[in-house]
Tab-separated table of C-alpha atoms in Angstrom:
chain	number	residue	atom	x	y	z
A	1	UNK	CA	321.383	235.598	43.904
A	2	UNK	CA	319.901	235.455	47.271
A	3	UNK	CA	321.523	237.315	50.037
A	4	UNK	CA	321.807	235.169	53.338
A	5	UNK	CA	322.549	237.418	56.438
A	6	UNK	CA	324.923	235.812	59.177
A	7	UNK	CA	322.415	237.242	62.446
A	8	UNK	CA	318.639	237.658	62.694
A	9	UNK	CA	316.550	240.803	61.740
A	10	UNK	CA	315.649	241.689	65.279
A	11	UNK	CA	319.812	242.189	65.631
A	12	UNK	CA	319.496	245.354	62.857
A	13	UNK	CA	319.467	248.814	64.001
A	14	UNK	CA	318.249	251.201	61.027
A	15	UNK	CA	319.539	255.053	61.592
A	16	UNK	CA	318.218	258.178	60.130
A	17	UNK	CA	318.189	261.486	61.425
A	18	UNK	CA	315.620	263.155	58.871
A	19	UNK	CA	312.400	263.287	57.958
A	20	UNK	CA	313.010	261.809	54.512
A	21	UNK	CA	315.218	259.479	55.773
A	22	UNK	CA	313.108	258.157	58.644
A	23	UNK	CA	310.286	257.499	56.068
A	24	UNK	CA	312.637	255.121	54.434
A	25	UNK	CA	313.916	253.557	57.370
A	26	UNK	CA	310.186	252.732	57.660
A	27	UNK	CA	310.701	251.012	54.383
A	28	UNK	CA	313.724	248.967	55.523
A	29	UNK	CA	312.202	247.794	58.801
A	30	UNK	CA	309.398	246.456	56.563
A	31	UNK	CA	311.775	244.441	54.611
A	32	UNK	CA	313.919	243.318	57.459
A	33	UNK	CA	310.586	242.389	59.842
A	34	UNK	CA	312.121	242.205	63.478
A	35	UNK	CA	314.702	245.330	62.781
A	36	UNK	CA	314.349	248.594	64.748
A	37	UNK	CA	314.625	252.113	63.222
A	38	UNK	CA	316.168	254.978	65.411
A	39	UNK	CA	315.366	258.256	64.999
A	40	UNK	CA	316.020	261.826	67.290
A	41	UNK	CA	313.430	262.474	69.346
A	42	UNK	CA	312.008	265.479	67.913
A	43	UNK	CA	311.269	262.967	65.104
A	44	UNK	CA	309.426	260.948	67.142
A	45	UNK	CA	306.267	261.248	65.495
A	46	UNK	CA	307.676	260.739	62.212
A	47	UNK	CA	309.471	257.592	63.137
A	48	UNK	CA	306.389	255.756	65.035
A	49	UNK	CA	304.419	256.525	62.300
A	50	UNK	CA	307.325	255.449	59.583
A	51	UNK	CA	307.646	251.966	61.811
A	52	UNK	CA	305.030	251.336	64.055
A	53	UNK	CA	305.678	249.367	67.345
A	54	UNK	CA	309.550	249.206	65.798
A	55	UNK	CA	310.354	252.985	66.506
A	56	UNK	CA	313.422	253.632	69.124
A	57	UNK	CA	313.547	257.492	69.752
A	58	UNK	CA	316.546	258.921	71.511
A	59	UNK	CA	317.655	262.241	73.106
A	60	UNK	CA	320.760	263.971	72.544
A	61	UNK	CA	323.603	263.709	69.940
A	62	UNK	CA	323.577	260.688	67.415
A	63	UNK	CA	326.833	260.043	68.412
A	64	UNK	CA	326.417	259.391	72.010
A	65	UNK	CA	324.495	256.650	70.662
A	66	UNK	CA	327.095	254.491	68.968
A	67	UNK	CA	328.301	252.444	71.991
A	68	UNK	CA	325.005	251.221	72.502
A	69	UNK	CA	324.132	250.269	69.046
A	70	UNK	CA	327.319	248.442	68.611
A	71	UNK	CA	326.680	246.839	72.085
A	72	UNK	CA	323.264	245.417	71.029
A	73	UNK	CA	323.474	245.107	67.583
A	74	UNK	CA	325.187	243.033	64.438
A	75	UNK	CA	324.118	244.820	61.447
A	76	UNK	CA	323.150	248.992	61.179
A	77	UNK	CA	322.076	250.247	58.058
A	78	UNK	CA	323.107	254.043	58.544
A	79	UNK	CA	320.711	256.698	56.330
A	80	UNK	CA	323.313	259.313	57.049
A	81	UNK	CA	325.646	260.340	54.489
A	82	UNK	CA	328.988	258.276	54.271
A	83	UNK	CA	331.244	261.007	55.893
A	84	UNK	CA	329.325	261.907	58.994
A	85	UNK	CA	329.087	258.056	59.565
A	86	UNK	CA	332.495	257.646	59.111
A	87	UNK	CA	333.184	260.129	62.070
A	88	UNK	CA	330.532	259.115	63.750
A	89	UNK	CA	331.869	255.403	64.249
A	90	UNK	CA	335.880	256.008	64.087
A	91	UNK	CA	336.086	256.508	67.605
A	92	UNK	CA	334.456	253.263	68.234
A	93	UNK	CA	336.297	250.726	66.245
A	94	UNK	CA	337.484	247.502	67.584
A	95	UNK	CA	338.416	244.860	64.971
A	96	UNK	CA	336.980	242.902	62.408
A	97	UNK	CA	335.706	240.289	64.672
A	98	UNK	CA	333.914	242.788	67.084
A	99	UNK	CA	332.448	245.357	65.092
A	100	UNK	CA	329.206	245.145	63.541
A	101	UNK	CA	328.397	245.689	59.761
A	102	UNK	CA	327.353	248.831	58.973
A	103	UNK	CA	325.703	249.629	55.841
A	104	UNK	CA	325.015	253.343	54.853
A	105	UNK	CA	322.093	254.125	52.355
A	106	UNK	CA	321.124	257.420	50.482
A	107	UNK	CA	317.916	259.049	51.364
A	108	UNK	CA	316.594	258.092	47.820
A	109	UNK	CA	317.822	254.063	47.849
A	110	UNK	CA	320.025	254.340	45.260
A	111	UNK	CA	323.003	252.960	46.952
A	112	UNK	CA	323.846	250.488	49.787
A	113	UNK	CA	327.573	250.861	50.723
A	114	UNK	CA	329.150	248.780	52.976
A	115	UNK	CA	331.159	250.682	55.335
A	116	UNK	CA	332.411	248.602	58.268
A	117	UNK	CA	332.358	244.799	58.939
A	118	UNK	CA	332.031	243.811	55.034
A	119	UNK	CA	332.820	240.104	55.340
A	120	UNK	CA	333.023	238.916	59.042
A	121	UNK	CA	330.455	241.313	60.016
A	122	UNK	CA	328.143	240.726	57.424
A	123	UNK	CA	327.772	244.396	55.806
A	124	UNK	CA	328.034	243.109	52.576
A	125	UNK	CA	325.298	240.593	52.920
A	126	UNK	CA	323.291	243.582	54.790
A	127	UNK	CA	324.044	245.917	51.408
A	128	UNK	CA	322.663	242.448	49.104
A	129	UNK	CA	319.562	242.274	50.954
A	130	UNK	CA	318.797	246.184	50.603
A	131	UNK	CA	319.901	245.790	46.779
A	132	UNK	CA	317.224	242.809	46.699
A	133	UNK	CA	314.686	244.838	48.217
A	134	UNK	CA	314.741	248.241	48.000
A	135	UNK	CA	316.334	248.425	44.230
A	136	UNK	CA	319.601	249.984	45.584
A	137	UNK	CA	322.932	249.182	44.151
A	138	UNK	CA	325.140	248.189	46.440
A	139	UNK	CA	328.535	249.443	46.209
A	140	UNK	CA	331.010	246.753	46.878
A	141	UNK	CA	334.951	247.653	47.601
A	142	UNK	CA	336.170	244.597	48.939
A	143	UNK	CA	338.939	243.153	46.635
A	144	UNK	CA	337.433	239.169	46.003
A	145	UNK	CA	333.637	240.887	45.961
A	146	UNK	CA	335.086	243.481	43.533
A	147	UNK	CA	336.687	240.654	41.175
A	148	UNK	CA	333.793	237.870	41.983
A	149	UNK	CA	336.442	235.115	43.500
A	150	UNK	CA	336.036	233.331	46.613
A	151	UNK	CA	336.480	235.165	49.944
A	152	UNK	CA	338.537	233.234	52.386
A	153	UNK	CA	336.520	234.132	55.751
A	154	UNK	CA	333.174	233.102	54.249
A	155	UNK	CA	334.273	229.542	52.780
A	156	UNK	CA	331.412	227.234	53.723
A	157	UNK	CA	329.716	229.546	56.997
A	158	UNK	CA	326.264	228.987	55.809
A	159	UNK	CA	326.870	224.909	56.030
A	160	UNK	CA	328.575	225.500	59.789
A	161	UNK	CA	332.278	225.326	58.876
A	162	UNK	CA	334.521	227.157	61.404
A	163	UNK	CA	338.150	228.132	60.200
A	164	UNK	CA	341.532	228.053	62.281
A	165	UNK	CA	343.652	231.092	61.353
A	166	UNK	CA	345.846	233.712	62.461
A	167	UNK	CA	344.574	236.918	61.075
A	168	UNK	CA	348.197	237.125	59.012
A	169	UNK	CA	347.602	233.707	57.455
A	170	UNK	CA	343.541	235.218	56.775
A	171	UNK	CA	345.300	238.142	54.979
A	172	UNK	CA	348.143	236.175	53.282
A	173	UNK	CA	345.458	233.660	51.846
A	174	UNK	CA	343.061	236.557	50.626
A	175	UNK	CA	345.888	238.149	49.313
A	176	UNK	CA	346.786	235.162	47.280
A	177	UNK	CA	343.313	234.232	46.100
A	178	UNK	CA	342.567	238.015	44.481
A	179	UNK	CA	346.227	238.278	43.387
A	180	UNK	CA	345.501	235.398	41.429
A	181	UNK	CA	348.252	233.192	42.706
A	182	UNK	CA	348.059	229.731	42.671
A	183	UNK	CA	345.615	228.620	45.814
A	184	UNK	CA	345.007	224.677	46.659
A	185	UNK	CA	341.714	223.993	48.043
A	186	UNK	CA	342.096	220.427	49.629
A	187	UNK	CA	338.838	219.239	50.333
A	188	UNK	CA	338.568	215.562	52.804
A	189	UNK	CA	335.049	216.554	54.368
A	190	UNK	CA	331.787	218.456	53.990
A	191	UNK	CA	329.104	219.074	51.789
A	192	UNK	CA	330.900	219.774	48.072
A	193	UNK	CA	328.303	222.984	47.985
A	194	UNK	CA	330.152	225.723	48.952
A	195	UNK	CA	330.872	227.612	45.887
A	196	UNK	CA	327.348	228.378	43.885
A	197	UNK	CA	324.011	230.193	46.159
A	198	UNK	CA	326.232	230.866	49.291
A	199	UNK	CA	327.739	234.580	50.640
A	200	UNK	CA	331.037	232.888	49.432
A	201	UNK	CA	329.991	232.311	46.227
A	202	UNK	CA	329.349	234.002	42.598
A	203	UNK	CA	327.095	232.858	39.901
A	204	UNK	CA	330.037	232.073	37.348
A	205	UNK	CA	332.662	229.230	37.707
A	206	UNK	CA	335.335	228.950	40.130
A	207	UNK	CA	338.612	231.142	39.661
A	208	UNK	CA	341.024	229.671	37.577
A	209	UNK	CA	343.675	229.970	40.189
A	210	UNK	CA	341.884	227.967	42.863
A	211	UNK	CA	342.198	224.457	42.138
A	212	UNK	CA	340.793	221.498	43.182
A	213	UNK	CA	343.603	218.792	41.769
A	214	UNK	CA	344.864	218.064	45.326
A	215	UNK	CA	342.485	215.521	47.380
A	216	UNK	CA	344.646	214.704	50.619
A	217	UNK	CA	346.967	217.164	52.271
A	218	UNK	CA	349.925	215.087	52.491
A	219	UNK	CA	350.149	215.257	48.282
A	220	UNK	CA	350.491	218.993	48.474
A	221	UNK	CA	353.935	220.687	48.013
A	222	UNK	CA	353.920	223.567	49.864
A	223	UNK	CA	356.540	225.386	47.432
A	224	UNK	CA	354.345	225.167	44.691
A	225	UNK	CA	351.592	227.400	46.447
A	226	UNK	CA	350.336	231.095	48.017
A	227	UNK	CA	348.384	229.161	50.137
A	228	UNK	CA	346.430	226.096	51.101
A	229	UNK	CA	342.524	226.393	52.215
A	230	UNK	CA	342.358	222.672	53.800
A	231	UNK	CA	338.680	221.369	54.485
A	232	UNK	CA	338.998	218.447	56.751
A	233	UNK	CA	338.029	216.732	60.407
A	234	UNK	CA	342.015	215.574	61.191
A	235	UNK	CA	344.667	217.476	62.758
A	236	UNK	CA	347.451	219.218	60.355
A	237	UNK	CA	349.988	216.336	60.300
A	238	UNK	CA	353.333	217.395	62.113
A	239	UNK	CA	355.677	216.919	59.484
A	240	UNK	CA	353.922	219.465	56.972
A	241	UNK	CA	353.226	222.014	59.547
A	242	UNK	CA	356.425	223.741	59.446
A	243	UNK	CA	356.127	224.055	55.763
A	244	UNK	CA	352.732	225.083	55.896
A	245	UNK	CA	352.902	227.542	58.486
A	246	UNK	CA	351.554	230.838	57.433
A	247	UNK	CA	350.288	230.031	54.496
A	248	UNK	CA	347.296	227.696	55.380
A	249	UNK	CA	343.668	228.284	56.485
A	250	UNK	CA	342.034	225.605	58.166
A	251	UNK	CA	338.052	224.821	57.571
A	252	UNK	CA	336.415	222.654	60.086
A	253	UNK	CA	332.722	221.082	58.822
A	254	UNK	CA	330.123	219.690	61.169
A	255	UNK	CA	331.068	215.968	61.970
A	256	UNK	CA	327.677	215.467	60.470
A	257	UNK	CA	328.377	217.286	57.540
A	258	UNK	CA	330.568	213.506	56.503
């Protein structure tokens, strides 16, 4: 299905650090119009010609070029093999709301692995659209992309929905929804199309643990489930919040989204 990336193109850094590599960075700036390709600047030829007018060249170690890239960028696709990445970017790490989504591809396209950032940061997404375009196959680790359920941090972002969540109760209700315990999904508000054509979503039914029995929060009982995703415009009501607490991931819809 298509992939939907959560920032523009012109937020994309593309890295390579060959000559082979460079010449298909060339081919993923052309895909992703607006995206820059970097490239050492003894490959400066290379990369101008590989991505004209969209060619960065820099002096010096790749690595002293990290901060910057995860300064001014959301997404990099990485045409580096996985390991060198991986020490490449370990001394930069933040968290999972900070850090960009970084995507490393093979010099032949084969595969588009999502390194950093899957979810939050959009790598996943990033590794779809390369898999779209370029034939790659993008190599997916992330437990509810790995079994096709829904992932808890993506529920309804392409319609606008913001969630209210400790990063424990995140965990504790991803945990639940790939561990296939029982998960109510109380929906009072927003549009019912969240499941099918969205990052959230797969192109079979909904997971047999989620259900969708439960209409208004104050039917749930808390005992009887791993967690509660709760789509709605009101405030939790104080007398479930104690029973609720830790458990429960809270999805807030446009007001126009009624």
């Amino acid at each position: 299905m298509p992939q939907h990336l959560p920032f523009p193109n012109d937020r994309i850094a593309v890295v390579s650090i060959t000559r082979h590599g460079i010449a298909l960075a060339g081919k993923v700036v052309a895909v992703l119009p607006g995206a820059t390709l970097f490239a050492p600047d003894k490959f400066r030829a290379e990369a101008a010609a590989a991505a004209p007018g969209a060619a960065a060249c820099y002096a010096g170690k790749t690595g002293d070029q990290i901060p910057a890239l995860f300064a001014a960028f959301d997404g990099i696709v990485a045409i580096v093999s996985l390991g060198a990445v991986v020490r490449l970017i370990a001394p930069h790490l933040k968290n999972k709301d900070a850090d960009p989504g970084v995507v490393v591809l093979d010099e032949a396209a084969r595969y588009a692995i999502p390194v950093l950032s899957g979810h939050l940061g959009g790598a996943n997404a990033l590794a779809g659209v390369l898999a779209e375009t370029l034939g790659a196959q993008p190599v997916l680790t992330t437990a509810s992309d790995a079994r096709e359920t829904l992932a808890v941090d993506l529920l309804g972002r392409e319609l606008g929905w913001t969630f209210e969540a400790t990063h424990d109760e995140i965990v504790r209700a991803s945990a639940a929804v790939v561990n296939d315990e029982p998960v109510a999904l109380v929906q009072e508000a927003g549009s019912r199309d969240w499941w099918p054509r969205h990052a959230n979503g797969r192109g079979g039914p909904l997971p047999a643990n989620i259900r969708l029995d439960v209409t208004r929060i104050e039917d749930i009982d808390p005992a009887a489930w791993g967690a509660v995703l709760w789509v709605s415009h009101r405030p939790l009501p104080a007398a479930l919040a104690p029973q609720l607490a830790g458990k429960t991931v809270i999805y807030r819809p446009p007001q126009a989204a009624q």
